[in-house]
Structure formats: structure tokens, C-alpha cells
């Protein structure tokens, strides 16, 4: 039995995303002299495509198709990402030195969005075959069996972080990898040492460049207002730094949230979407929703994502095969982490990463990618075991 | 490999991630309700209301107000690569040379005012240019001290208003001139002289327009149900009774006479006798209100009301009318002319035109000082005082101009002396201005009634509604038969007496000359003012016309100075279709040979 409620939830989010892409792009379309429906129309086309893909994938037999589709996505995505730096500029659109899109038939597609789904499948498939329970084999042995995956992840990281300059995606993939490892049978100790190692790497990464330190500082100056309130004053005093001006985008994101209040100013009535927040229909779509639908609107959207998490985890939990289990879990994590990194970014909790909200943000590749992921999870959902 | 603890682990993960969602929502909740200094969501725009125009009877805008704009650019927003493109385009749109723009841009880094003197049309062009330049990324953002991204580019703002006089010196000094004042960075205009001053309150802008609404990041206003608009209430326009087409020709005529007679000034005023509407009022001495030079200072005053002088013989008909009205004289009474030389008390009075016996009306026709001096003795001092006052002498004429000089008259006590009676009767010892005389003479051409002379028809508000100006009612100063009698005498004066040069076939023309010595420092010197006040009528239209020539040096005779100027005005009225001569109705009698 296909998970109907998951399908409907995702469909609703996609539809809501189309509405918001119309409302939130109202300044951009005037500024660039586009037609009023420039963004909404494109988003709608992708929305219909995505919903169709989800439906179509859900019909297929996972025992036959999941492997074929997962592997094709993984390898095609990988090959495209490796090839992208060498492709002529007529095929690759480059924005700010980041080559993320390939032009196909008038559309620009970002291979990474499809690769992510393939990546999750590849890990699920490989982990289910190669990794078993750790059985207290020791940290060293666990580390040794992880080495091939670590090597692959480094390649992927280089491709995405340095060539596409998309650190947010790397974080999402890294987190998903770590959690999947854990669920594939690694020990908690190994899991924690992996997390610690990546944290250390991150700290090292940040302190090797002046501008990254500055960025972290400016983030903390803002985040402390929220974070320090939970600490006792004696500790908070030492953590507090001189307030500097809020970063421009975050500042307007918070303005938008504040302006929205509890109920919002109403659909179409936002002010901070009018050029203050320059990417309001993409990365800051949650701020836009917060302004027009208020806290309640954002809470409702968040609850829908919690529901998606719940349904994918439920599918994972009830899967008969290890691959299905890890894949459904991985896709759920992928969507949740993506949402969360964006959500923490726009509310000033973490330094912002240019990452979009699944289903809601304007952008065809991300939507299609997520839709394929959900479609494949629904495909798997047919093989769910009845309640034990 | 399926872990038996899988469900538990998943539940744990679920709860962990749920905590993540809860943290996000709590932060959102706090941010939504925590007090926060957000930038203003609204913007407002003030549309300055303008000073009204002064419009001629035939619809020409003699004095108008034009808005001025200033163009400011933030030099830091100009992409250095596209600086030359900006200069070129701004130059084309603004008409300012590229060289000037370049040097202005070099003045300083930051906001630079490129011009304060941009007219509304160019301002409109420049506003669209500012938008285009933003589109083509000629302006780029830069980071301010606080890390904020600043993009100001080119802004076009109202900087003030300027008063324009598209027809140059036309209608000056009547129209007056304005002054500029700086009010909170905005240049405003107010009237200091002439109509600009008298109607300053009417012309002045009433209320600024205001628009209020939500804004976008570039401060463009969003007009929706949350915006409000109040229209500006500009000052009212003033509509004159004077058509430019007539005025301009009369101005040329007085200019011609001024230079021909080598006079200080020549003024002519033409008024409709039945309504008091002045249809032309020309002075030879005019100025350009936008650029007043030192040599213009003497031209700034409207002499028709601001020059008060001893007018001489033009007073005689008024004295005579008082006598007639009181029944103290019959036009056919015989008066002794004393052969041009007569002594009252210690003063010797002379006549230019020596006569022995003459009819009382010929005292006017041939302008006999001796005759009128003797007749005036029949009036009491009070009669003269009150009578002159009733005619409007030494009283403000009521014309809509500030700074009128009403003139002076001897006291009743002085007027009881026979010498004062005599001199005042022929226009010495009493001062008045051209407008007062015109008003007084109008009684002769208007059944004994004087009318408030006026140059303003009414005012027009922002919505185009016309409000007619209101004036005091006509005053019956003498009876209609007396007026009729006087009219005949003045017609005879033109046909046979001192005014013969004004004779015109087919029209009913009357009037009286006046030549008066000018007194300087208490003594009469060899300088003269000449006047001719009269009327010209056809079958339907009646006009009262006054001409004064101030200090002609070519000749001091009114008959050779003011009368020809009067006659030229009458010819102009015929040429322009204001009067239609009818020789059947008003045949020209042969001039009488001189005695």
C-alpha cells in the first residue's frame, strides 16, 4: 500500500511553493522587467512534472527499479559533476565562479540535486551489503572498513564544495552519511568520533581563513541574543561579544519574521520581500512565509516537514530489506537536514549556507531531485511490512 | 543484519530531530514577538503645491510658476567602468555639458548635486534615466561602514519653484515682481510689488500634496489599499481684464511717444466706462521681472497710481460739474476773460488763450484759468472739498495694486480763501493720480456714476472653477443730466477747443487737456506734466481713456503731447475692432476758426 498521506503532504508543499514563488517574486519580476508570472509559471511546470514523477515512481516495483534508478542517478550525477569543469561554457552556467548548472533544452539543471538521491541510494545499497553490526570489532577495524567510503566522500566533497562552492550540500551529505553509517551497524563510539573529527575539521577549516572567522563572528554576534538567554548570566557574560551590525540578509530576514508576527500581513502583503531580501523566493522563502503568514504559517510548514520525517522514518522502520530501510531513512534525513540548515540559517542560528527549502524554494532541480527521492520512498513503501 | 533495536534507534533519532525543529520554532517565535527596530515600512512623498498664474483676458499666462528639480548622484554607486557612459547619458538627458558633469563628479566622493536648475520636463526624462541606469548596472552597490549595501544611484528631487514671465516686460509694472525665499531647502516665491503683491495670498500655494504608502527597498511607493493620497492645492490663478493682443500694441504706442516727445514716461489707460474693466494699461517704462537691473528701479512703480502730481486743467471740468450740479452756472452765462490777465488778491492769473467775454462752457472748451477761477468763487470751500472727494480725488482709486498714492487736497479752511478756490479750480495745489482722474471722468461718460476701476476679472482654483472678483458698487456723484451736459462740453472741447487733435470721424470723442508746472523744492520750474483725460464711444461701446506724459522735453503743450497719445489709443481701438466708427451717427463737425 503506497503511503498516500506522504504523497498528499508533499503535493501540498509543492503547490504552496508555486503560490509563494508568485507572491515573493513580485519585486524581482518588476526589477528585471520579467513577466509577472515568470517565476510562478516555471515553478508550476516543475511542480506538475514533480508530482507526476512522484506518482509514476510510486507505481514501479522497487525490487526491479529502485536499484536501476538509484545507481543511474548516482553514476550519471557523479560523471556530470566531474565533467562539468571541462564542459564548454555554452553548456554550463556559472554564477560567481560556481559552476552548478548544466543547460539542457532551455532549462538549467543542477546535477548535484539528483546526485544526492543517487548518493543516498548508493550508500544504502553498499552499507547493506558490506557493513554488518560492529560486534565490538574495535574502533580501528571500524575505521578501516569505512576508508573506501571516506575516500569517495572526499571526492564528492571536493567536487561540490570547491568546484560548485556549495558547502551547504556537503554538510547535508556528510550528516546523512554519518547517520546512515550509524544505522548500518557502526558503533556509537565510531559515530561520535566521526562527528568529532568533522567538527574539528570544520574548526580548522574556519580558522585558516580570515573572512571565515569574520563571518562566524558576525554570526555569533547575532546568534548570541537567542542562544545566551538559556545560559546563566555567569557563563553568558564570558561568551558575549560586542554587538556588531547584523549581516544584511539575516537582518532583513529577521525584520520579515518580526513584521509577520503571529498571523502575518497576508498573502502578497509583505514588504521585506520587496528588494530588502534579495533571494526571498529561493533561499529565504521561509522568511517570506513568516512575513505573509506569520509564525503560525511557519509552524504549519514545519509541522508538515515533521510529518514527512515521520512518514519516511515509518516506511524505513517497516521495510523488510536493509537497502530499503537505509534508503528511506537516508531520503528522510536528506530532506530534514536540508530544511533545518535553511531554517537555522534564516533565523540567524547558524551562519547561512546557500541551500534551499525542499519543495518550497523556487528552483526546478531541487524540486525534481526531492520529488524523485520521495517517489522512490513511496515505491519502497509498497513493500512495507504490516504491523509486527 | 537487521538490528533488533532498529525501532528504538529510529525513535531516538526522530526525537532528536524533533528537538531540532522545536528549537527552530522557538527561535522563530521569539523573533516574531521580541521588540525589534525594523526599518520604516512606509514612505511618503510631498508634492509641492504651486503658486498660481496670472492670466490675460485672452488666456496668455503672463506670470507662471515652474518647478525646479535637483539631480543628485552618489558617486560611489557609479561603476568606474561605466562612468563615461553615465556622463554621456546624463549630459544628453539634462543638457549639461559632459565637461561640467565631469568636474562636478570630481568635487567629492559621495553624494554630489549635479544641478539645481532642472525643469519639469527634463526632470521626467532624468527620472526614467535613473531607472534605466539601475537596470543596466551602471550603478552598483557598495558596502557602507556597517556592512549595509548601499545603492542610491541618481535621484531627482524637487528643489524649488521659479517664477517665469514668458512675455518679458509685458504688462509691467502692473504685474509687479516677486522675491525668492529659501524655506527648508525649498525655494519659494512671493510677491513684493504690483499684482504679485496685492494677490499674494490668492496666488500662494495653499496646501502641499502628500502621498503615503508601503515602500520597496528603493523607496518606490506601493499604491494599494494601504496607501493614501492627498492632492496638492495650488494657488489660484488670477484672470485679468486685459487682453495681451491689445496691451502689447498700446505698449508700443506709449514707447513711441516717450521717445518721440523725449519724455520721462508716457502712460495710457483704457477703461470700459460702464463696467470699470480696464482693457489696457500701458507704461513706456517697463522692466523684466526676472532680471531687474539698477536702471530699472525708476520703472518699478505703476505711475498711474503711484505718481501723484498737480494735474492742472484736467480738474476744470470737475469744478465746472460741481457748479452745474448746484445750479450755480448756466453754460451760456457770459464770463469776463479779462483779456488773459486777471488779479485775485495779490496773485495774477493768466490765460494761454486770451479772451474777453466768453460763454461759461467755453471756459472749459478753451481752458480759461481766469474764467474757472471766477466761477469757483461761487462755491464754498466745503462744496469744493466734498465735491472733489466725491469724484474720488485724493481717495484711493480702488485699483487692485498696493502702494497707491492718493494725493493731497487743501483743507476746507484753506479752500474758503478765494485764492485757493481759484487755483484748485484749475488744478494747482491739489495732487492726484491718473487712475483717480480716469475714475472721475468716467462719471461724465456713465450717467454721473463713478466705478471702481479694476484689472482683475476673477480667480480660478485648482479645479478650474471661476470666482468673479467683487468690487464696490458704482457711486452716483452727479446727476445724469449734469453728466450729459458735461459730456457735451467735453465733446465740444475736442471738436473746437484744446483737444482738436483727438477728433475722429464716426466716434463720439470728448476730453480735456491739462498742462501743469512741476514744482521742485517748493518752486515751479520749467518742467511740465501733460494729460488728456476723455472718452471715445461708438454706438454701443463706451471707453474712458487717460493719457499722461511726464516731463516731455520736445514741447510742453498737452495738445501736442497727451492728446496725440490719446488719439493713437483711439485709433488702436478702431483697428482692433473695439470701436466701430459710424460717420452717419457721429459726423465730424468742421473745426471752428480760432478767435
XYZ file of C-alpha atoms in Angstrom, chain B residues 1-299:
299
model
C 21.957 -7.637 9.801
C 18.666 -6.135 10.757
C 19.108 -4.675 14.142
C 16.609 -5.678 16.741
C 16.903 -2.239 18.276
C 16.093 -0.551 14.971
C 12.748 0.822 16.065
C 14.181 2.247 19.226
C 17.079 3.839 17.408
C 14.747 5.370 14.851
C 12.513 6.704 17.571
C 15.542 8.233 19.270
C 16.647 9.822 16.009
C 13.147 11.061 15.428
C 13.020 12.668 18.864
C 16.483 14.201 18.392
C 15.471 15.767 15.105
C 12.160 16.815 16.564
C 14.101 18.746 19.169
C 15.880 20.455 16.281
C 12.524 21.514 14.840
C 11.314 22.704 18.233
C 14.429 24.855 18.676
C 13.807 26.410 15.276
C 10.200 27.169 16.090
C 11.071 28.657 19.488
C 13.611 30.956 17.871
C 11.035 31.946 15.269
C 8.517 32.613 17.997
C 10.958 34.783 19.937
C 11.937 36.714 16.812
C 8.342 37.279 15.856
C 7.468 38.889 19.176
C 10.690 40.300 20.533
C 10.789 44.055 20.122
C 12.900 44.952 17.150
C 13.936 48.092 15.378
C 12.840 47.455 11.829
C 13.336 49.967 9.039
C 10.271 52.031 8.259
C 7.813 50.133 6.107
C 6.215 53.280 4.803
C 7.327 56.111 2.684
C 5.711 59.417 1.974
C 6.097 61.873 -0.816
C 5.263 65.523 -0.806
C 4.052 67.116 -3.987
C 4.633 70.780 -3.589
C 1.696 72.979 -4.390
C 2.478 75.767 -6.817
C 1.864 79.477 -6.938
C -0.957 80.350 -9.295
C -0.527 82.060 -12.638
C -1.550 85.488 -13.800
C -3.526 85.006 -16.990
C -4.533 87.637 -19.515
C -8.148 88.098 -20.636
C -7.272 86.232 -23.824
C -5.689 83.330 -21.976
C -1.969 84.036 -22.061
C -0.023 83.110 -18.943
C 1.825 86.310 -18.174
C 3.331 85.066 -14.922
C 3.621 81.361 -14.199
C 5.436 79.161 -11.756
C 7.683 76.378 -12.805
C 9.004 73.702 -10.521
C 12.721 73.224 -10.324
C 14.411 69.955 -9.640
C 17.838 68.979 -8.478
C 19.769 65.961 -9.646
C 21.898 64.178 -7.105
C 24.126 61.184 -7.624
C 26.107 59.075 -5.212
C 29.464 58.818 -6.978
C 30.348 55.699 -5.042
C 27.486 53.882 -6.752
C 28.796 54.558 -10.250
C 30.561 51.561 -11.709
C 34.002 53.009 -12.534
C 33.936 51.100 -15.842
C 30.711 52.828 -16.822
C 31.493 56.301 -15.543
C 31.885 57.767 -19.022
C 28.640 56.155 -20.137
C 26.894 57.780 -17.196
C 28.385 61.182 -18.014
C 27.410 60.904 -21.688
C 23.837 59.823 -20.972
C 23.295 62.343 -18.192
C 24.580 65.057 -20.486
C 22.156 64.112 -23.252
C 19.196 63.907 -20.869
C 19.995 67.042 -18.873
C 21.555 69.304 -21.465
C 24.537 69.921 -19.206
C 27.918 69.634 -20.889
C 29.954 66.492 -20.168
C 32.832 68.692 -19.048
C 30.753 70.304 -16.339
C 29.441 66.952 -15.130
C 32.935 65.533 -15.030
C 34.217 68.370 -12.882
C 31.195 68.156 -10.561
C 31.768 64.426 -10.085
C 35.371 65.103 -9.151
C 34.375 67.522 -6.385
C 33.945 64.834 -3.805
C 33.231 61.180 -3.284
C 29.685 60.515 -2.160
C 26.538 62.466 -2.868
C 27.046 65.224 -5.432
C 24.414 67.643 -6.687
C 24.822 67.857 -10.444
C 22.289 70.632 -10.970
C 19.680 72.596 -9.072
C 18.031 74.076 -12.163
C 16.305 71.209 -13.882
C 12.941 71.972 -15.431
C 9.990 69.577 -15.011
C 10.290 68.042 -18.460
C 13.945 67.221 -18.124
C 13.323 66.024 -14.584
C 10.872 63.490 -16.009
C 13.444 62.306 -18.536
C 16.110 62.063 -15.888
C 13.863 60.037 -13.607
C 13.429 57.428 -16.312
C 17.170 57.576 -16.988
C 17.836 56.863 -13.309
C 15.703 53.740 -13.564
C 17.374 52.608 -16.797
C 20.849 53.103 -15.359
C 19.889 50.871 -12.458
C 18.715 48.228 -14.929
C 21.938 48.348 -16.908
C 24.012 48.100 -13.753
C 25.677 51.450 -14.279
C 25.018 51.861 -10.589
C 26.399 49.165 -8.360
C 26.038 48.599 -4.662
C 28.812 49.343 -2.263
C 29.219 48.347 1.330
C 28.697 51.018 3.962
C 30.540 51.311 7.250
C 28.067 48.998 8.963
C 28.230 46.361 6.244
C 24.914 47.508 4.759
C 24.649 47.514 0.993
C 24.037 50.992 -0.344
C 22.522 51.698 -3.723
C 21.343 55.247 -4.231
C 22.285 55.978 -7.794
C 20.697 59.034 -9.364
C 17.877 60.836 -7.595
C 15.785 63.690 -8.929
C 14.110 65.816 -6.256
C 12.082 68.978 -6.199
C 14.304 71.844 -5.177
C 12.011 74.798 -5.532
C 9.974 76.929 -7.848
C 10.807 79.771 -10.131
C 8.535 82.499 -11.451
C 8.510 82.734 -15.200
C 7.453 85.711 -17.287
C 7.261 84.250 -20.776
C 6.366 87.593 -22.381
C 9.245 89.536 -20.912
C 8.399 93.083 -19.955
C 4.752 92.776 -20.985
C 2.241 94.288 -18.543
C 4.927 95.555 -16.216
C 4.999 97.467 -13.928
C 1.351 96.499 -13.312
C 2.224 92.837 -12.831
C 4.917 93.617 -10.285
C 7.731 91.293 -9.336
C 8.455 88.554 -6.835
C 11.200 87.588 -4.452
C 12.635 84.209 -3.623
C 12.843 82.769 -0.161
C 14.553 79.600 0.932
C 12.235 77.514 3.057
C 13.713 74.285 4.417
C 15.832 73.699 1.335
C 12.976 74.580 -0.987
C 12.931 77.831 -2.914
C 9.600 79.626 -2.798
C 8.394 82.785 -4.467
C 6.313 85.568 -3.004
C 5.145 88.861 -4.462
C 6.657 92.164 -3.397
C 5.126 94.568 -5.882
C 2.216 95.008 -8.232
C -0.415 92.323 -8.737
C 2.042 89.724 -7.476
C 1.944 91.507 -4.145
C -1.706 92.523 -3.996
C -2.884 88.991 -4.802
C -0.072 87.225 -2.995
C -2.444 85.398 -0.701
C -4.680 84.263 -3.551
C -1.768 83.197 -5.736
C 0.167 81.472 -2.974
C 0.157 77.692 -2.757
C -2.481 76.575 -0.289
C -1.565 73.090 0.771
C 1.128 70.577 -0.123
C 0.015 67.322 -1.649
C 1.012 64.158 0.182
C 1.210 60.535 -0.720
C 1.725 57.853 1.838
C 2.131 54.127 1.387
C 4.182 50.982 1.788
C 7.516 51.023 0.068
C 10.049 48.745 -1.526
C 13.767 48.763 -0.862
C 14.356 51.598 -3.339
C 11.704 53.698 -1.644
C 9.258 53.346 -4.509
C 5.770 53.667 -3.120
C 3.243 50.890 -3.478
C -0.176 52.192 -4.308
C -2.677 49.805 -2.827
C -5.463 49.887 -0.265
C -2.955 50.781 2.431
C -1.780 53.937 0.657
C -3.337 57.360 0.794
C -3.145 60.361 -1.499
C -3.911 63.986 -0.778
C -3.831 66.196 -3.836
C -1.845 69.399 -3.638
C -3.843 72.601 -3.535
C -2.059 75.066 -5.674
C -2.569 78.768 -5.507
C -5.383 80.253 -7.555
C -4.844 81.753 -10.962
C -5.692 85.413 -11.444
C -7.542 86.278 -14.611
C -7.044 89.793 -15.892
C -9.433 92.028 -17.792
C -6.611 92.952 -20.151
C -6.077 91.058 -23.396
C -2.451 90.709 -24.388
C -3.206 91.442 -28.023
C -4.376 94.968 -27.195
C -1.933 95.613 -24.400
C 1.119 94.782 -26.467
C 0.145 97.331 -29.164
C -0.617 100.036 -26.641
C 2.774 99.443 -25.050
C 4.414 100.023 -28.429
C 2.424 103.227 -28.853
C 3.470 104.692 -25.487
C 7.049 103.687 -26.141
C 6.935 105.549 -29.425
C 5.556 108.700 -27.779
C 8.038 108.574 -24.956
C 10.956 108.626 -27.297
C 9.306 110.993 -29.791
C 8.440 113.548 -27.101
C 11.653 112.931 -25.193
C 9.553 112.443 -22.061
C 10.321 110.654 -18.830
C 7.312 108.446 -19.154
C 4.100 108.079 -21.120
C 1.136 106.183 -19.665
C -2.209 105.376 -21.226
C -5.125 103.628 -19.552
C -8.248 102.434 -21.369
C -11.313 101.526 -19.326
C -14.790 100.349 -20.205
C -16.988 103.198 -18.982
C -19.944 101.072 -17.913
C -18.058 98.338 -16.087
C -14.783 99.802 -14.848
C -12.872 96.982 -16.574
C -9.510 98.229 -17.681
C -8.721 96.658 -21.036
C -5.263 98.138 -21.457
C -2.894 99.914 -19.157
C 0.457 100.707 -20.669
C 3.526 102.430 -19.439
C 6.510 103.257 -21.596
C 8.804 102.374 -18.710
C 8.885 98.665 -18.097
C 11.248 96.028 -16.813
C 11.807 92.282 -16.930
C 10.692 90.953 -13.540
C 13.172 88.051 -13.611
C 16.207 90.254 -14.021
C 15.758 93.692 -12.533
C 18.700 95.956 -13.253
C 19.689 99.116 -11.486
C 18.440 101.282 -14.340
C 15.020 99.639 -13.969
C 14.485 100.980 -10.472
C 12.583 104.055 -11.671
C 10.295 101.800 -13.725
